[in-house]
Structure formats: structure tokens, C-alpha cells
Amino acid sequence: MSLIRAAAYHADLASYTPAQIDRAVEAIEQGGVVPTSRPHLWTAVSSDGTTVYLVALQGCACPAGIKQRRCYHRAAVAILTATRNVRRAA
């Protein structure tokens, strides 16, 4: 099992759909979600690759996030945050 998939297993993703989790893992594996120089703040590329959004666990600048909905960008950040915990436990 990859580190990302292991972290997804341990992350708190109960409020995300399986499709959102799959898209989040795919975005991470393709390098579409990366940390910024600010702690707990990430950038994520849109699904069509034309827009970059700022993302944190608490919210996202994407259209869904602006409407206070959970998006796969936030799921990706939750997974990446959990990755740190999985690495520490290993």
C-alpha cells in the first residue's frame, strides 16, 4: 500500500464521498496539491488544470469551497496532513 493510500485510510474522511477521496488521491499522486510556504496552507490545481486554488483543512477557494461545501481539494489536504502522522508512526 502506498504512503498516500495508507494516509487516506487513517485520515478523517467520513464526510467525503468515495469519489472525492479517489479524486483527492489522484490529485496528490499527480502532484496537483502542494504545500505553500505558509503552514497549513496548500495550493491545488483544478480538475481541468487551468486554475490554482488555495486550500486549508477548513476551506478551499474553489467554487464548491466558496459555497461552504466539502471538495476533493480539502480531502487531499486531509490526506496529506495524515501522511505526516503515518510517517511518524512508521
GROMACS .gro file of N, CA, C and O in nm, residues 2-86:
model
  340
    2SER      N    1   0.058   0.221  -0.085
    2SER     CA    2   0.138   0.343  -0.092
    2SER      C    3   0.117   0.427   0.034
    2SER      O    4   0.017   0.412   0.106
    3LEU      N    5   0.211   0.516   0.060
    3LEU     CA    6   0.201   0.605   0.175
    3LEU      C    7   0.074   0.689   0.167
    3LEU      O    8   0.005   0.709   0.267
    4ILE      N    9   0.041   0.736   0.047
    4ILE     CA   10  -0.079   0.819   0.029
    4ILE      C   11  -0.204   0.738   0.060
    4ILE      O   12  -0.294   0.784   0.130
    5ARG      N   13  -0.212   0.617   0.010
    5ARG     CA   14  -0.329   0.532   0.037
    5ARG      C   15  -0.338   0.497   0.185
    5ARG      O   16  -0.446   0.493   0.243
    6ALA      N   17  -0.223   0.473   0.248
    6ALA     CA   18  -0.221   0.444   0.392
    6ALA      C   19  -0.270   0.565   0.470
    6ALA      O   20  -0.348   0.553   0.564
    7ALA      N   21  -0.225   0.684   0.430
    7ALA     CA   22  -0.269   0.806   0.498
    7ALA      C   23  -0.418   0.829   0.476
    7ALA      O   24  -0.489   0.871   0.568
    8ALA      N   25  -0.468   0.800   0.357
    8ALA     CA   26  -0.611   0.815   0.330
    8ALA      C   27  -0.692   0.723   0.421
    8ALA      O   28  -0.802   0.760   0.466
    9TYR      N   29  -0.639   0.607   0.449
    9TYR     CA   30  -0.706   0.514   0.540
    9TYR      C   31  -0.715   0.571   0.681
    9TYR      O   32  -0.814   0.552   0.751
   10HIS      N   33  -0.610   0.644   0.723
   10HIS     CA   34  -0.604   0.697   0.859
   10HIS      C   35  -0.664   0.837   0.873
   10HIS      O   36  -0.692   0.880   0.985
   11ALA      N   37  -0.682   0.907   0.764
   11ALA     CA   38  -0.734   1.044   0.769
   11ALA      C   39  -0.883   1.044   0.804
   11ALA      O   40  -0.954   0.946   0.780
   12ASP      N   41  -0.928   1.155   0.859
   12ASP     CA   42  -1.071   1.171   0.890
   12ASP      C   43  -1.142   1.216   0.763
   12ASP      O   44  -1.151   1.335   0.733
   13LEU      N   45  -1.192   1.119   0.688
   13LEU     CA   46  -1.258   1.147   0.560
   13LEU      C   47  -1.404   1.106   0.560
   13LEU      O   48  -1.465   1.090   0.454
   14ALA      N   49  -1.462   1.092   0.678
   14ALA     CA   50  -1.600   1.043   0.689
   14ALA      C   51  -1.701   1.131   0.617
   14ALA      O   52  -1.803   1.082   0.570
   15SER      N   53  -1.674   1.259   0.606
   15SER     CA   54  -1.770   1.349   0.543
   15SER      C   55  -1.748   1.366   0.392
   15SER      O   56  -1.814   1.447   0.328
   16TYR      N   57  -1.656   1.289   0.336
   16TYR     CA   58  -1.629   1.295   0.193
   16TYR      C   59  -1.683   1.170   0.124
   16TYR      O   60  -1.686   1.063   0.183
   17THR      N   61  -1.722   1.185  -0.001
   17THR     CA   62  -1.770   1.070  -0.078
   17THR      C   63  -1.651   0.987  -0.126
   17THR      O   64  -1.539   1.039  -0.136
   18PRO      N   65  -1.675   0.860  -0.158
   18PRO     CA   66  -1.566   0.779  -0.215
   18PRO      C   67  -1.507   0.842  -0.341
   18PRO      O   68  -1.386   0.837  -0.363
   19ALA      N   69  -1.591   0.904  -0.424
   19ALA     CA   70  -1.542   0.969  -0.546
   19ALA      C   71  -1.450   1.086  -0.512
   19ALA      O   72  -1.347   1.105  -0.578
   20GLN      N   73  -1.485   1.164  -0.410
   20GLN     CA   74  -1.399   1.275  -0.369
   20GLN      C   75  -1.265   1.224  -0.318
   20GLN      O   76  -1.161   1.282  -0.347
   21ILE      N   77  -1.268   1.116  -0.243
   21ILE     CA   78  -1.144   1.059  -0.190
   21ILE      C   79  -1.056   1.008  -0.304
   21ILE      O   80  -0.936   1.033  -0.307
   22ASP      N   81  -1.117   0.940  -0.401
   22ASP     CA   82  -1.042   0.891  -0.517
   22ASP      C   83  -0.979   1.007  -0.594
   22ASP      O   84  -0.863   1.000  -0.635
   23ARG      N   85  -1.056   1.113  -0.615
   23ARG     CA   86  -1.003   1.231  -0.686
   23ARG      C   87  -0.893   1.298  -0.607
   23ARG      O   88  -0.795   1.348  -0.664
   24ALA      N   89  -0.905   1.299  -0.475
   24ALA     CA   90  -0.803   1.358  -0.390
   24ALA      C   91  -0.672   1.280  -0.401
   24ALA      O   92  -0.564   1.339  -0.418
   25VAL      N   93  -0.681   1.149  -0.392
   25VAL     CA   94  -0.562   1.064  -0.404
   25VAL      C   95  -0.498   1.084  -0.542
   25VAL      O   96  -0.376   1.099  -0.554
   26GLU      N   97  -0.579   1.087  -0.646
   26GLU     CA   98  -0.528   1.108  -0.781
   26GLU      C   99  -0.457   1.243  -0.794
   26GLU      O  100  -0.348   1.252  -0.851
   27ALA      N  101  -0.517   1.347  -0.738
   27ALA     CA  102  -0.456   1.481  -0.744
   27ALA      C  103  -0.321   1.481  -0.673
   27ALA      O  104  -0.224   1.540  -0.723
   28ILE      N  105  -0.313   1.415  -0.559
   28ILE     CA  106  -0.187   1.408  -0.485
   28ILE      C  107  -0.083   1.332  -0.566
   28ILE      O  108   0.031   1.377  -0.581
   29GLU      N  109  -0.121   1.217  -0.616
   29GLU     CA  110  -0.027   1.134  -0.691
   29GLU      C  111   0.023   1.203  -0.817
   29GLU      O  112   0.136   1.180  -0.861
   30GLN      N  113  -0.057   1.291  -0.875
   30GLN     CA  114  -0.017   1.364  -0.996
   30GLN      C  115   0.054   1.496  -0.964
   30GLN      O  116   0.089   1.571  -1.054
   31GLY      N  117   0.075   1.523  -0.836
   31GLY     CA  118   0.145   1.645  -0.797
   31GLY      C  119   0.061   1.770  -0.804
   31GLY      O  120   0.115   1.880  -0.809
   32GLY      N  121  -0.070   1.753  -0.802
   32GLY     CA  122  -0.161   1.867  -0.815
   32GLY      C  123  -0.194   1.936  -0.685
   32GLY      O  124  -0.269   2.034  -0.685
   33VAL      N  125  -0.141   1.889  -0.574
   33VAL     CA  126  -0.163   1.951  -0.443
   33VAL      C  127  -0.027   1.963  -0.376
   33VAL      O  128   0.039   1.862  -0.350
   34VAL      N  129   0.015   2.087  -0.350
   34VAL     CA  130   0.148   2.109  -0.293
   34VAL      C  131   0.141   2.213  -0.180
   34VAL      O  132   0.056   2.303  -0.183
   35PRO      N  133   0.229   2.200  -0.082
   35PRO     CA  134   0.229   2.297   0.028
   35PRO      C  135   0.281   2.433  -0.018
   35PRO      O  136   0.360   2.442  -0.111
   36THR      N  137   0.234   2.537   0.048
   36THR     CA  138   0.288   2.670   0.026
   36THR      C  139   0.395   2.696   0.131
   36THR      O  140   0.423   2.609   0.214
   37SER      N  141   0.449   2.814   0.131
   37SER     CA  142   0.548   2.850   0.234
   37SER      C  143   0.482   2.879   0.368
   37SER      O  144   0.550   2.889   0.469
   38ARG      N  145   0.350   2.888   0.369
   38ARG     CA  146   0.277   2.914   0.493
   38ARG      C  147   0.228   2.781   0.552
   38ARG      O  148   0.175   2.697   0.480
   39PRO      N  149   0.244   2.762   0.682
   39PRO     CA  150   0.198   2.638   0.745
   39PRO      C  151   0.049   2.616   0.726
   39PRO      O  152  -0.029   2.711   0.732
   40HIS      N  153   0.012   2.494   0.698
   40HIS     CA  154  -0.128   2.452   0.688
   40HIS      C  155  -0.202   2.511   0.567
   40HIS      O  156  -0.324   2.509   0.563
   41LEU      N  157  -0.129   2.565   0.471
   41LEU     CA  158  -0.190   2.622   0.351
   41LEU      C  159  -0.128   2.555   0.229
   41LEU      O  160  -0.005   2.543   0.218
   42TRP      N  161  -0.214   2.510   0.139
   42TRP     CA  162  -0.172   2.434   0.021
   42TRP      C  163  -0.226   2.500  -0.105
   42TRP      O  164  -0.319   2.580  -0.098
   43THR      N  165  -0.169   2.465  -0.219
   43THR     CA  166  -0.229   2.502  -0.347
   43THR      C  167  -0.274   2.373  -0.415
   43THR      O  168  -0.210   2.269  -0.402
   44ALA      N  169  -0.385   2.384  -0.486
   44ALA     CA  170  -0.438   2.269  -0.558
   44ALA      C  171  -0.480   2.314  -0.698
   44ALA      O  172  -0.538   2.422  -0.714
   45VAL      N  173  -0.450   2.232  -0.795
   45VAL     CA  174  -0.486   2.261  -0.933
   45VAL      C  175  -0.628   2.211  -0.958
   45VAL      O  176  -0.667   2.104  -0.910
   46SER      N  177  -0.705   2.288  -1.034
   46SER     CA  178  -0.842   2.247  -1.067
   46SER      C  179  -0.840   2.121  -1.152
   46SER      O  180  -0.737   2.085  -1.210
   47SER      N  181  -0.955   2.056  -1.162
   47SER     CA  182  -0.962   1.929  -1.236
   47SER      C  183  -0.929   1.946  -1.384
   47SER      O  184  -0.879   1.853  -1.446
   48ASP      N  185  -0.952   2.065  -1.440
   48ASP     CA  186  -0.918   2.086  -1.581
   48ASP      C  187  -0.778   2.144  -1.598
   48ASP      O  188  -0.733   2.169  -1.710
   49GLY      N  189  -0.708   2.169  -1.487
   49GLY     CA  190  -0.571   2.215  -1.492
   49GLY      C  191  -0.552   2.363  -1.523
   49GLY      O  192  -0.439   2.406  -1.544
   50THR      N  193  -0.658   2.441  -1.525
   50THR     CA  194  -0.646   2.581  -1.564
   50THR      C  195  -0.643   2.679  -1.447
   50THR      O  196  -0.606   2.794  -1.466
   51THR      N  197  -0.680   2.635  -1.328
   51THR     CA  198  -0.690   2.724  -1.214
   51THR      C  199  -0.620   2.663  -1.093
   51THR      O  200  -0.621   2.541  -1.076
   52VAL      N  201  -0.561   2.749  -1.011
   52VAL     CA  202  -0.498   2.704  -0.887
   52VAL      C  203  -0.574   2.767  -0.771
   52VAL      O  204  -0.603   2.887  -0.773
   53TYR      N  205  -0.607   2.684  -0.672
   53TYR     CA  206  -0.683   2.730  -0.556
   53TYR      C  207  -0.597   2.720  -0.430
   53TYR      O  208  -0.513   2.631  -0.419
   54LEU      N  209  -0.621   2.810  -0.336
   54LEU     CA  210  -0.563   2.797  -0.203
   54LEU      C  211  -0.654   2.708  -0.122
   54LEU      O  212  -0.777   2.722  -0.127
   55VAL      N  213  -0.594   2.617  -0.046
   55VAL     CA  214  -0.671   2.518   0.029
   55VAL      C  215  -0.614   2.502   0.169
   55VAL      O  216  -0.492   2.500   0.187
   56ALA      N  217  -0.701   2.488   0.266
   56ALA     CA  218  -0.665   2.452   0.403
   56ALA      C  219  -0.767   2.347   0.449
   56ALA      O  220  -0.867   2.323   0.381
   57LEU      N  221  -0.743   2.287   0.562
   57LEU     CA  222  -0.840   2.189   0.614
   57LEU      C  223  -0.978   2.253   0.633
   57LEU      O  224  -1.080   2.189   0.616
   58GLN      N  225  -0.979   2.382   0.666
   58GLN     CA  226  -1.104   2.450   0.699
   58GLN      C  227  -1.179   2.503   0.577
   58GLN      O  228  -1.296   2.537   0.588
   59GLY      N  229  -1.115   2.515   0.462
   59GLY     CA  230  -1.183   2.571   0.347
   59GLY      C  231  -1.099   2.569   0.222
   59GLY      O  232  -0.979   2.541   0.225
   60CYS      N  233  -1.164   2.599   0.111
   60CYS     CA  234  -1.100   2.598  -0.020
   60CYS      C  235  -1.155   2.714  -0.103
   60CYS      O  236  -1.272   2.752  -0.088
   61ALA      N  237  -1.073   2.767  -0.191
   61ALA     CA  238  -1.114   2.878  -0.276
   61ALA      C  239  -1.180   2.832  -0.406
   61ALA      O  240  -1.212   2.914  -0.492
   62CYS      N  241  -1.203   2.702  -0.422
   62CYS     CA  242  -1.270   2.652  -0.542
   62CYS      C  243  -1.419   2.685  -0.536
   62CYS      O  244  -1.470   2.723  -0.431
   63PRO      N  245  -1.491   2.671  -0.647
   63PRO     CA  246  -1.635   2.702  -0.646
   63PRO      C  247  -1.714   2.627  -0.537
   63PRO      O  248  -1.801   2.687  -0.472
   64ALA      N  249  -1.685   2.501  -0.516
   64ALA     CA  250  -1.756   2.426  -0.411
   64ALA      C  251  -1.720   2.481  -0.274
   64ALA      O  252  -1.806   2.499  -0.187
   65GLY      N  253  -1.592   2.506  -0.253
   65GLY     CA  254  -1.546   2.558  -0.125
   65GLY      C  255  -1.605   2.693  -0.092
   65GLY      O  256  -1.638   2.722   0.024
   66ILE      N  257  -1.618   2.778  -0.192
   66ILE     CA  258  -1.677   2.911  -0.170
   66ILE      C  259  -1.821   2.898  -0.123
   66ILE      O  260  -1.870   2.981  -0.046
   67LYS      N  261  -1.887   2.792  -0.165
   67LYS     CA  262  -2.026   2.766  -0.123
   67LYS      C  263  -2.032   2.684   0.006
   67LYS      O  264  -2.135   2.629   0.041
   68GLN      N  265  -1.919   2.675   0.075
   68GLN     CA  266  -1.909   2.603   0.203
   68GLN      C  267  -1.932   2.453   0.190
   68GLN      O  268  -1.973   2.387   0.285
   69ARG      N  269  -1.909   2.398   0.073
   69ARG     CA  270  -1.920   2.253   0.052
   69ARG      C  271  -1.783   2.190   0.062
   69ARG      O  272  -1.682   2.252   0.032
   70ARG      N  273  -1.782   2.065   0.099
   70ARG     CA  274  -1.655   1.993   0.103
   70ARG      C  275  -1.618   1.956  -0.041
   70ARG      O  276  -1.703   1.920  -0.121
   71CYS      N  277  -1.490   1.968  -0.069
   71CYS     CA  278  -1.440   1.937  -0.204
   71CYS      C  279  -1.324   1.839  -0.195
   71CYS      O  280  -1.268   1.817  -0.087
   72TYR      N  281  -1.287   1.785  -0.307
   72TYR     CA  282  -1.177   1.688  -0.306
   72TYR      C  283  -1.044   1.755  -0.275
   72TYR      O  284  -0.951   1.689  -0.227
   73HIS      N  285  -1.034   1.886  -0.296
   73HIS     CA  286  -0.910   1.957  -0.260
   73HIS      C  287  -0.889   1.950  -0.108
   73HIS      O  288  -0.778   1.924  -0.061
   74ARG      N  289  -0.996   1.972  -0.033
   74ARG     CA  290  -0.986   1.963   0.113
   74ARG      C  291  -0.958   1.820   0.157
   74ARG      O  292  -0.884   1.797   0.253
   75ALA      N  293  -1.017   1.724   0.088
   75ALA     CA  294  -0.988   1.584   0.120
   75ALA      C  295  -0.840   1.555   0.097
   75ALA      O  296  -0.776   1.485   0.176
   76ALA      N  297  -0.784   1.610  -0.010
   76ALA     CA  298  -0.642   1.590  -0.039
   76ALA      C  299  -0.555   1.649   0.073
   76ALA      O  300  -0.458   1.585   0.116
   77VAL      N  301  -0.591   1.767   0.121
   77VAL     CA  302  -0.515   1.827   0.231
   77VAL      C  303  -0.528   1.742   0.358
   77VAL      O  304  -0.430   1.724   0.430
   78ALA      N  305  -0.646   1.688   0.383
   78ALA     CA  306  -0.663   1.599   0.499
   78ALA      C  307  -0.573   1.476   0.486
   78ALA      O  308  -0.511   1.432   0.584
   79ILE      N  309  -0.565   1.422   0.367
   79ILE     CA  310  -0.479   1.305   0.344
   79ILE      C  311  -0.333   1.341   0.362
   79ILE      O  312  -0.257   1.270   0.429
   80LEU      N  313  -0.292   1.454   0.305
   80LEU     CA  314  -0.153   1.495   0.318
   80LEU      C  315  -0.116   1.527   0.462
   80LEU      O  316  -0.004   1.498   0.506
   81THR      N  317  -0.208   1.583   0.536
   81THR     CA  318  -0.185   1.609   0.678
   81THR      C  319  -0.169   1.476   0.753
   81THR      O  320  -0.082   1.462   0.838
   82ALA      N  321  -0.252   1.379   0.718
   82ALA     CA  322  -0.242   1.247   0.781
   82ALA      C  323  -0.113   1.175   0.741
   82ALA      O  324  -0.062   1.094   0.817
   83THR      N  325  -0.060   1.207   0.625
   83THR     CA  326   0.065   1.146   0.580
   83THR      C  327   0.176   1.172   0.679
   83THR      O  328   0.257   1.084   0.709
   84ARG      N  329   0.178   1.291   0.734
   84ARG     CA  330   0.280   1.325   0.834
   84ARG      C  331   0.268   1.233   0.955
   84ARG      O  332   0.368   1.187   1.008
   85ASN      N  333   0.146   1.206   0.997
   85ASN     CA  334   0.124   1.119   1.112
   85ASN      C  335   0.163   0.975   1.081
   85ASN      O  336   0.216   0.905   1.168
   86VAL      N  337   0.135   0.929   0.961
   86VAL     CA  338   0.170   0.792   0.921
   86VAL      C  339   0.322   0.778   0.918
   86VAL      O  340   0.377   0.678   0.964
   0.00000   0.00000   0.00000
